[in-house]
Amino acid sequence: MRTRECGAAGECARNSLSRTALLRSYHKTVRAQLRPLSWARERGARNGDGRSVSVAPSLPCFWSCRNEDVLIIMATPAVRLFRRLEGLFCVYKPPGVHWKLARDTIETNILKGVNATPSVPLPQKVRFLTHGGSDTESDTPKGLTLSAVSLPVLSKHPLVAGPEFQHVKVGVGHRLDAPSSGVLVLAIGNGNRALQDLYSTRVTRDYTVEGEFGTATDDFSHTGRVLEKSTYDHITLDKLERVLAMLQGVNQKALLTYSNVDMHSQEAYELAAQGLLGPEGKSAPILKGLRCVHFQLPNFTLEVQCLNETQKYLRKVVHEIGLELRSTAACKGVRRTRDGPFTLHDSLIRHHWTASDVMQAIRKYHSSKKKRKSAQGTEQGPSVMAANQ
C-alpha cells in the first residue's frame, strides 16, 4: 500500500514538472514569434490594462504578451471612425439656444454614432486546463493531462467594460450668447489645436445686426425693459450713413493704434493687403467694416466686420447709433454670418448634428484648406520669380 502511494506521488510530481516544461516551451515559442516586434515594445506604449503593447505600423493590430496569455486586439471600427472625425467644422446655432447646449448635443450625437459601429470579436486567451484521471480499481489519481483551450476575454465585453468611447472633447471657438444665432465653430480631438492656431491669425467675423429706432432698453435689445421712447421721423438714410462712416473712421484709428506695426513699413503694407492687420493679442472690440444694407423706418439692418467683439457690444453700437441720430434704438437680432473661413453655407443645421454629417463637413473643410494653400502657392510663385529677376 505504501508503495502505491509513493508511486502516485511520484507520478504527480512528474506531471507537475512536465507542465512547467511545457509552459516554458510555450513562452519561448511566443517570445520567438514576437521578437521582430521588440522595437515597437521599446516605445513604451501601454494599453488599458497596463500591459506592455507593441505597435507595428505595418500591422493592423496590437500585440500584448503576458506570462500566461497572448492577446491580439484589432483596431476597432469605432477608433477608425473617431480618427476621421478629428478636425474643425461649424454649425448653425439657432437663437434662444445656449452654446453649451449646442456643444453637449453634438457631443452626445457623436458618441452615439461612434459607439454604434459594429464591435470586433472578443480577444481570445489561451489557458491550460488540467484533467485528472482515476484508476479502475481504486480512487487514487493515476495522472494529470494538460489541454490548451482558447477562451474569450469577458472583461472586454461591452456589457462589462461599457461603451468604447465615453467622452469626446468638443472645443468651441468664438462663442455666441443665447439670443444670438449664426456660425459657431467647433473642434473634435486634435482639431482643438488647429482651433487655437486659427484664432491666433486675427481672423475677422461678419455679423448681420437688425435694429429698430424709437425705443431704448436696459440691455440694448428689444426684449429688455423699456427705459425711453422717442421720435424717429427726422432720420434719413444719408444721416445714418454719415454716422456709420464716423464710427468706422474712429475704429480704423484704433486698429492702427493696437496693431503695433509701423504704418510706413513694408510689413504694414503687406498685412493690410492680406487683410491681416490687427491688434496683437487681446484688445478692445474693433469694427473693421460697417454699412447699412436695409433701411425702412423704423427698422434698419447693418453688416458689420469686427475683431474681439461680443454680441452685447454690437447691441450697444446700435444704441449709440440711435443717440448720434438724436433718437433711440434697440437691437432686434444679431446673427453671425462668417467666422474666419467658415460661412453660413458651411454650417450644419440642427437636424444634421450627426456623426456622419460632421465627418463630411470636416472632410470638406480639409479639402478647401488644401485648395487655398495651393492657390496661395501659385500666386506667390510669379512674385518670387519677379523678385529674383
Coordinates of N, CA and C in Angstrom, one line a residue, residues 71-235:
L71 N -2.8 38.3 -26.2 CA -4.0 38.9 -26.7 C -3.7 39.6 -28.0
I72 N -4.6 39.5 -28.9 CA -4.5 40.2 -30.2 C -5.7 41.1 -30.3
I73 N -5.5 42.5 -30.2 CA -6.6 43.4 -30.1 C -6.6 44.2 -31.5
M74 N -7.6 44.0 -32.3 CA -7.6 44.6 -33.6 C -8.0 46.1 -33.4
A75 N -7.6 46.9 -34.3 CA -8.1 48.3 -34.3 C -9.6 48.3 -34.6
T76 N -10.4 48.8 -33.7 CA -11.8 48.7 -33.8 C -12.4 49.7 -34.8
P77 N -13.5 49.4 -35.3 CA -14.2 50.4 -36.2 C -14.5 51.7 -35.6
A78 N -14.8 51.7 -34.3 CA -15.0 52.9 -33.5 C -13.8 53.9 -33.5
V79 N -12.6 53.3 -33.3 CA -11.4 54.1 -33.3 C -11.2 54.7 -34.7
R80 N -11.4 53.9 -35.7 CA -11.1 54.4 -37.1 C -12.1 55.5 -37.4
L81 N -13.4 55.4 -37.0 CA -14.4 56.4 -37.2 C -14.0 57.7 -36.5
F82 N -13.5 57.5 -35.2 CA -13.2 58.7 -34.5 C -12.0 59.5 -35.1
R83 N -11.1 58.7 -35.6 CA -9.9 59.4 -36.3 C -10.4 60.2 -37.5
R84 N -11.4 59.8 -38.2 CA -11.9 60.6 -39.3 C -12.8 61.8 -38.8
L85 N -13.1 61.8 -37.6 CA -14.0 62.9 -37.0 C -13.1 64.0 -36.4
E86 N -11.8 63.8 -36.4 CA -10.9 64.8 -35.7 C -10.7 66.0 -36.7
G87 N -11.0 67.2 -36.3 CA -10.9 68.3 -37.2 C -11.8 69.5 -36.8
L88 N -12.0 70.4 -37.7 CA -12.8 71.6 -37.5 C -14.1 71.5 -38.3
F89 N -15.1 72.1 -37.8 CA -16.4 72.2 -38.5 C -17.2 73.3 -37.9
C90 N -18.3 73.7 -38.5 CA -19.2 74.7 -37.9 C -20.6 74.3 -38.0
V91 N -21.4 74.8 -37.1 CA -22.8 74.5 -37.0 C -23.6 75.9 -37.0
Y92 N -24.9 75.8 -37.2 CA -25.7 77.0 -37.1 C -26.4 76.9 -35.8
K93 N -26.0 77.8 -34.9 CA -26.7 77.9 -33.6 C -28.0 78.7 -33.7
P94 N -29.1 78.1 -33.4 CA -30.4 78.9 -33.5 C -30.5 79.9 -32.3
P95 N -31.3 80.9 -32.5 CA -31.5 81.9 -31.4 C -32.3 81.2 -30.2
G96 N -31.9 81.6 -29.0 CA -32.6 81.1 -27.9 C -31.9 79.8 -27.3
V97 N -30.9 79.3 -27.9 CA -30.2 78.1 -27.5 C -28.8 78.5 -27.0
H98 N -28.4 78.1 -25.8 CA -27.1 78.4 -25.3 C -26.1 77.6 -26.0
W99 N -24.9 78.1 -26.2 CA -23.8 77.5 -26.9 C -23.4 76.2 -26.2
K100 N -23.5 76.1 -24.9 CA -23.2 74.9 -24.1 C -24.2 73.8 -24.5
L101 N -25.4 74.1 -24.6 CA -26.4 73.1 -25.0 C -26.1 72.6 -26.4
A102 N -25.8 73.5 -27.3 CA -25.4 73.0 -28.7 C -24.2 72.1 -28.7
R103 N -23.2 72.5 -27.9 CA -22.0 71.6 -27.8 C -22.3 70.3 -27.2
D104 N -23.1 70.2 -26.1 CA -23.4 69.0 -25.5 C -24.3 68.1 -26.4
T105 N -25.2 68.7 -27.2 CA -26.0 67.9 -28.1 C -25.1 67.2 -29.2
I106 N -24.2 68.0 -29.7 CA -23.3 67.4 -30.7 C -22.4 66.4 -30.1
E107 N -21.9 66.6 -28.9 CA -21.1 65.6 -28.3 C -21.8 64.3 -28.1
T108 N -23.1 64.4 -27.6 CA -23.9 63.2 -27.4 C -24.2 62.5 -28.7
N109 N -24.5 63.2 -29.8 CA -24.7 62.6 -31.1 C -23.5 61.9 -31.6
I110 N -22.3 62.5 -31.4 CA -21.1 61.9 -31.9 C -20.8 60.6 -31.1
L111 N -21.0 60.6 -29.8 CA -20.8 59.4 -29.0 C -21.7 58.3 -29.5
K112 N -23.0 58.6 -29.8 CA -23.9 57.6 -30.2 C -23.4 57.0 -31.6
G113 N -23.0 57.9 -32.5 CA -22.5 57.4 -33.8 C -21.3 56.6 -33.7
V114 N -20.3 57.0 -32.9 CA -19.1 56.2 -32.8 C -19.3 54.9 -32.1
N115 N -20.1 54.8 -31.0 CA -20.3 53.6 -30.3 C -21.3 52.7 -31.0
A116 N -22.0 53.2 -32.0 CA -23.0 52.3 -32.8 C -22.3 51.5 -33.8
T117 N -21.0 51.7 -34.1 CA -20.3 50.9 -35.0 C -20.2 49.5 -34.6
P118 N -20.1 48.5 -35.5 CA -20.1 47.1 -35.1 C -18.8 46.8 -34.3
S119 N -18.9 46.1 -33.3 CA -17.8 45.7 -32.4 C -17.0 44.5 -32.9
V120 N -15.8 44.5 -32.6 CA -14.9 43.4 -33.1 C -15.1 42.2 -32.2
P121 N -14.8 41.0 -32.7 CA -14.9 39.8 -31.8 C -14.1 40.0 -30.6
L122 N -14.5 39.3 -29.5 CA -13.7 39.4 -28.3 C -12.3 38.7 -28.5
P123 N -11.3 39.3 -27.9 CA -10.0 38.7 -28.0 C -10.0 37.3 -27.3
Q124 N -9.2 36.4 -27.7 CA -9.1 35.1 -27.2 C -7.9 35.0 -26.3
K125 N -8.0 34.2 -25.2 CA -7.0 33.9 -24.3 C -6.7 32.4 -24.2
V126 N -5.4 32.1 -24.3 CA -5.1 30.6 -24.2 C -4.8 30.3 -22.8
R127 N -5.6 29.2 -22.3 CA -5.4 28.7 -21.0 C -5.1 27.2 -21.0
F128 N -4.4 26.7 -20.1 CA -4.0 25.3 -19.9 C -4.9 24.7 -18.8
L129 N -5.7 23.8 -19.2 CA -6.6 23.1 -18.2 C -6.1 21.7 -17.9
T130 N -6.2 21.4 -16.6 CA -5.7 20.1 -16.2 C -6.9 19.1 -16.0
H131 N -6.7 17.9 -16.4 CA -7.8 16.9 -16.3 C -7.2 15.7 -15.5
G132 N -7.8 15.4 -14.4 CA -7.3 14.3 -13.5 C -8.0 12.9 -13.9
G133 N -7.2 11.8 -13.9 CA -7.7 10.5 -14.2 C -7.8 9.7 -12.9
S134 N -8.5 8.6 -12.9 CA -8.6 7.7 -11.8 C -8.5 6.2 -12.2
D135 N -7.9 5.5 -11.3 CA -7.7 4.1 -11.6 C -9.0 3.3 -11.6
T136 N -9.1 2.2 -12.3 CA -10.4 1.5 -12.3 C -10.6 0.7 -11.0
E137 N -9.5 0.3 -10.4 CA -9.6 -0.5 -9.2 C -9.6 0.3 -7.9
S138 N -9.2 1.6 -7.9 CA -9.2 2.4 -6.7 C -9.5 3.8 -7.1
D139 N -9.7 4.7 -6.1 CA -10.0 6.1 -6.3 C -8.8 7.0 -6.4
T140 N -7.6 6.5 -6.3 CA -6.4 7.3 -6.3 C -6.1 7.8 -7.7
P141 N -5.7 9.1 -7.8 CA -5.4 9.6 -9.2 C -4.3 8.9 -9.9
K142 N -4.4 8.5 -11.1 CA -3.4 7.9 -11.9 C -2.5 8.9 -12.5
G143 N -3.0 10.0 -13.0 CA -2.1 11.0 -13.7 C -2.9 12.2 -14.0
L144 N -2.2 13.3 -14.5 CA -2.8 14.5 -14.9 C -2.5 14.8 -16.4
T145 N -3.5 15.3 -17.1 CA -3.3 15.6 -18.5 C -3.6 17.1 -18.7
L146 N -2.8 17.7 -19.6 CA -3.0 19.1 -19.9 C -3.6 19.3 -21.3
S147 N -4.5 20.3 -21.4 CA -5.1 20.6 -22.7 C -5.1 22.1 -22.8
A148 N -4.8 22.6 -24.0 CA -4.8 24.1 -24.3 C -6.2 24.4 -24.8
V149 N -6.8 25.4 -24.2 CA -8.1 25.9 -24.6 C -8.1 27.4 -24.8
S150 N -8.8 27.8 -25.9 CA -8.9 29.2 -26.2 C -10.2 29.7 -25.7
L151 N -10.2 30.7 -24.8 CA -11.3 31.3 -24.1 C -11.5 32.7 -24.4
P152 N -12.7 33.3 -24.6 CA -12.9 34.7 -24.8 C -12.6 35.5 -23.5
V153 N -12.0 36.7 -23.7 CA -11.7 37.6 -22.6 C -13.0 38.4 -22.3
L154 N -13.8 37.9 -21.3 CA -15.0 38.6 -21.0 C -14.9 40.0 -20.4
S155 N -13.7 40.3 -19.9 CA -13.5 41.7 -19.4 C -13.6 42.7 -20.5
K156 N -13.4 42.3 -21.7 CA -13.5 43.2 -22.9 C -14.9 43.3 -23.5
H157 N -15.9 42.6 -22.9 CA -17.2 42.6 -23.4 C -17.9 43.9 -23.2
P158 N -18.6 44.5 -24.2 CA -19.3 45.8 -23.9 C -20.2 45.9 -22.7
L159 N -20.8 44.7 -22.4 CA -21.7 44.7 -21.2 C -20.9 44.8 -19.9
V160 N -19.7 44.5 -20.0 CA -18.8 44.6 -18.8 C -18.0 45.8 -18.8
A161 N -17.3 46.2 -19.9 CA -16.5 47.3 -19.9 C -17.2 48.6 -20.2
G162 N -18.4 48.5 -20.7 CA -19.2 49.7 -21.1 C -18.9 50.1 -22.5
P163 N -19.4 51.3 -23.0 CA -19.1 51.8 -24.4 C -17.6 52.0 -24.5
E164 N -17.2 51.9 -25.8 CA -15.7 52.1 -26.0 C -15.3 53.5 -25.9
F165 N -16.2 54.5 -26.3 CA -16.0 55.9 -26.1 C -17.0 56.4 -25.1
Q166 N -16.6 57.0 -24.0 CA -17.5 57.5 -23.0 C -17.4 59.1 -22.9
H167 N -16.4 59.6 -23.6 CA -16.3 61.1 -23.6 C -15.5 61.5 -24.8
V168 N -16.0 62.6 -25.5 CA -15.3 63.2 -26.6 C -15.2 64.7 -26.3
K169 N -13.9 65.1 -26.5 CA -13.7 66.6 -26.2 C -14.1 67.4 -27.5
V170 N -15.1 68.2 -27.3 CA -15.5 69.1 -28.4 C -15.2 70.5 -27.9
G171 N -14.3 71.2 -28.6 CA -13.9 72.5 -28.4 C -14.8 73.5 -29.1
V172 N -15.0 74.7 -28.5 CA -15.8 75.8 -29.0 C -15.0 77.0 -29.4
G173 N -15.2 77.6 -30.5 CA -14.5 78.8 -31.0 C -15.0 80.0 -30.3
H174 N -15.1 81.1 -31.1 CA -15.7 82.3 -30.6 C -17.2 82.1 -30.3
R175 N -17.6 82.3 -29.1 CA -18.9 81.9 -28.6 C -20.0 82.9 -29.0
L176 N -21.2 82.4 -29.0 CA -22.4 83.2 -29.2 C -23.3 83.1 -28.0
D177 N -23.8 84.2 -27.5 CA -24.7 84.2 -26.4 C -26.1 83.6 -26.8
A178 N -26.9 83.4 -25.8 CA -28.2 82.7 -26.1 C -29.1 83.4 -27.1
P179 N -29.3 84.8 -27.0 CA -30.2 85.4 -28.0 C -29.6 85.5 -29.4
S180 N -28.3 85.3 -29.6 CA -27.7 85.4 -30.9 C -27.8 84.1 -31.7
S181 N -27.6 84.2 -33.0 CA -27.6 83.0 -33.8 C -26.4 83.1 -34.8
G182 N -26.2 82.0 -35.6 CA -25.3 82.1 -36.7 C -24.2 81.0 -36.5
V183 N -23.1 81.3 -37.2 CA -22.0 80.3 -37.3 C -21.3 80.1 -36.0
L184 N -21.1 78.9 -35.6 CA -20.4 78.5 -34.3 C -19.4 77.4 -34.7
V185 N -18.1 77.8 -34.6 CA -17.0 76.9 -35.0 C -16.7 75.9 -33.8
L186 N -16.6 74.6 -34.1 CA -16.4 73.6 -33.1 C -15.2 72.7 -33.6
A187 N -14.6 72.0 -32.6 CA -13.4 71.2 -32.9 C -13.5 69.9 -32.2
I188 N -13.0 68.8 -32.8 CA -13.0 67.5 -32.1 C -11.6 66.9 -32.1
G189 N -11.2 66.4 -31.0 CA -9.9 65.7 -30.8 C -8.8 66.6 -31.1
N190 N -7.9 66.3 -32.1 CA -6.8 67.1 -32.4 C -7.1 68.4 -33.1
G191 N -8.4 68.5 -33.5 CA -8.8 69.8 -34.1 C -8.8 71.0 -33.1
N192 N -8.7 70.7 -31.8 CA -8.7 71.8 -30.8 C -7.4 72.6 -30.9
R193 N -6.3 71.9 -31.3 CA -5.0 72.6 -31.5 C -5.1 73.5 -32.8
A194 N -5.8 72.9 -33.8 CA -6.0 73.7 -35.0 C -6.9 74.9 -34.8
L195 N -7.8 74.8 -33.8 CA -8.7 75.9 -33.5 C -8.0 77.0 -32.8
Q196 N -7.0 76.7 -32.0 CA -6.2 77.7 -31.4 C -5.3 78.4 -32.4
D197 N -4.8 77.6 -33.3 CA -4.0 78.3 -34.4 C -4.8 79.2 -35.3
L198 N -6.1 78.8 -35.5 CA -6.9 79.6 -36.3 C -7.2 81.0 -35.7
Y199 N -7.5 81.0 -34.5 CA -7.8 82.3 -33.8 C -6.5 83.1 -33.5
S200 N -5.4 82.5 -33.6 CA -4.1 83.3 -33.4 C -3.8 84.1 -34.7
T201 N -4.5 83.9 -35.8 CA -4.2 84.6 -37.0 C -5.1 85.8 -37.2
R202 N -5.7 86.3 -36.1 CA -6.5 87.5 -36.1 C -7.6 87.5 -37.2
V203 N -8.4 86.5 -37.2 CA -9.5 86.3 -38.2 C -10.6 87.3 -37.8
T204 N -11.3 87.8 -38.8 CA -12.4 88.7 -38.6 C -13.7 87.9 -38.7
R205 N -14.7 88.5 -38.1 CA -16.1 87.9 -38.1 C -17.1 88.8 -38.7
D206 N -18.0 88.3 -39.4 CA -19.1 89.1 -40.0 C -20.4 88.9 -39.3
Y207 N -21.2 90.0 -39.1 CA -22.4 89.9 -38.5 C -23.5 90.6 -39.3
T208 N -24.7 90.2 -39.1 CA -25.9 90.9 -39.6 C -26.7 91.4 -38.4
V209 N -26.8 92.7 -38.2 CA -27.4 93.3 -37.0 C -28.6 94.0 -37.4
E210 N -29.7 93.7 -36.8 CA -31.0 94.3 -37.0 C -31.4 95.2 -35.9
G211 N -31.8 96.5 -36.2 CA -32.1 97.5 -35.2 C -33.5 98.1 -35.5
E212 N -34.0 98.8 -34.5 CA -35.3 99.5 -34.6 C -35.2 100.8 -33.8
F213 N -35.5 101.9 -34.5 CA -35.5 103.2 -33.9 C -36.7 103.4 -33.0
G214 N -36.5 104.3 -32.0 CA -37.7 104.8 -31.2 C -37.8 104.2 -29.9
T215 N -36.9 103.2 -29.5 CA -37.0 102.6 -28.2 C -35.6 102.4 -27.6
A216 N -35.5 102.7 -26.3 CA -34.2 102.4 -25.5 C -34.5 101.5 -24.4
T217 N -33.7 100.4 -24.2 CA -34.0 99.4 -23.2 C -32.7 99.3 -22.3
D218 N -32.9 98.5 -21.2 CA -31.8 98.4 -20.3 C -30.6 97.5 -20.8
D219 N -30.9 96.6 -21.6 CA -29.9 95.7 -22.2 C -29.7 95.9 -23.7
F220 N -30.1 97.0 -24.2 CA -29.9 97.4 -25.6 C -30.7 96.4 -26.6
S221 N -31.5 95.5 -26.1 CA -32.2 94.6 -27.0 C -33.7 94.9 -26.9
H222 N -34.5 94.5 -27.9 CA -35.9 94.8 -28.0 C -36.7 94.0 -26.9
T223 N -36.1 93.0 -26.3 CA -36.8 92.3 -25.3 C -36.5 92.8 -23.9
G224 N -35.7 93.8 -23.7 CA -35.3 94.3 -22.4 C -36.4 95.3 -21.9
R225 N -36.2 95.8 -20.7 CA -37.1 96.7 -20.1 C -37.0 98.1 -20.7
V226 N -38.1 98.6 -21.2 CA -38.1 99.9 -21.9 C -37.8 101.0 -20.9
L227 N -36.8 101.8 -21.3 CA -36.4 103.0 -20.5 C -36.9 104.3 -21.1
E228 N -37.0 104.3 -22.4 CA -37.3 105.6 -23.1 C -37.9 105.3 -24.5
K229 N -38.7 106.2 -24.9 CA -39.3 106.2 -26.3 C -39.1 107.6 -26.9
S230 N -38.8 107.6 -28.2 CA -38.5 108.9 -28.8 C -39.0 108.8 -30.3
T231 N -39.0 109.9 -30.9 CA -39.4 110.0 -32.3 C -38.2 109.7 -33.2
Y232 N -38.6 109.3 -34.5 CA -37.5 108.9 -35.4 C -37.8 109.4 -36.8
D233 N -38.8 110.2 -37.0 CA -39.2 110.7 -38.3 C -38.2 111.5 -39.0
H234 N -37.3 112.1 -38.3 CA -36.3 113.0 -38.9 C -35.0 112.2 -39.4
I235 N -35.0 110.9 -39.1 CA -33.8 110.1 -39.6 C -34.0 109.7 -41.0

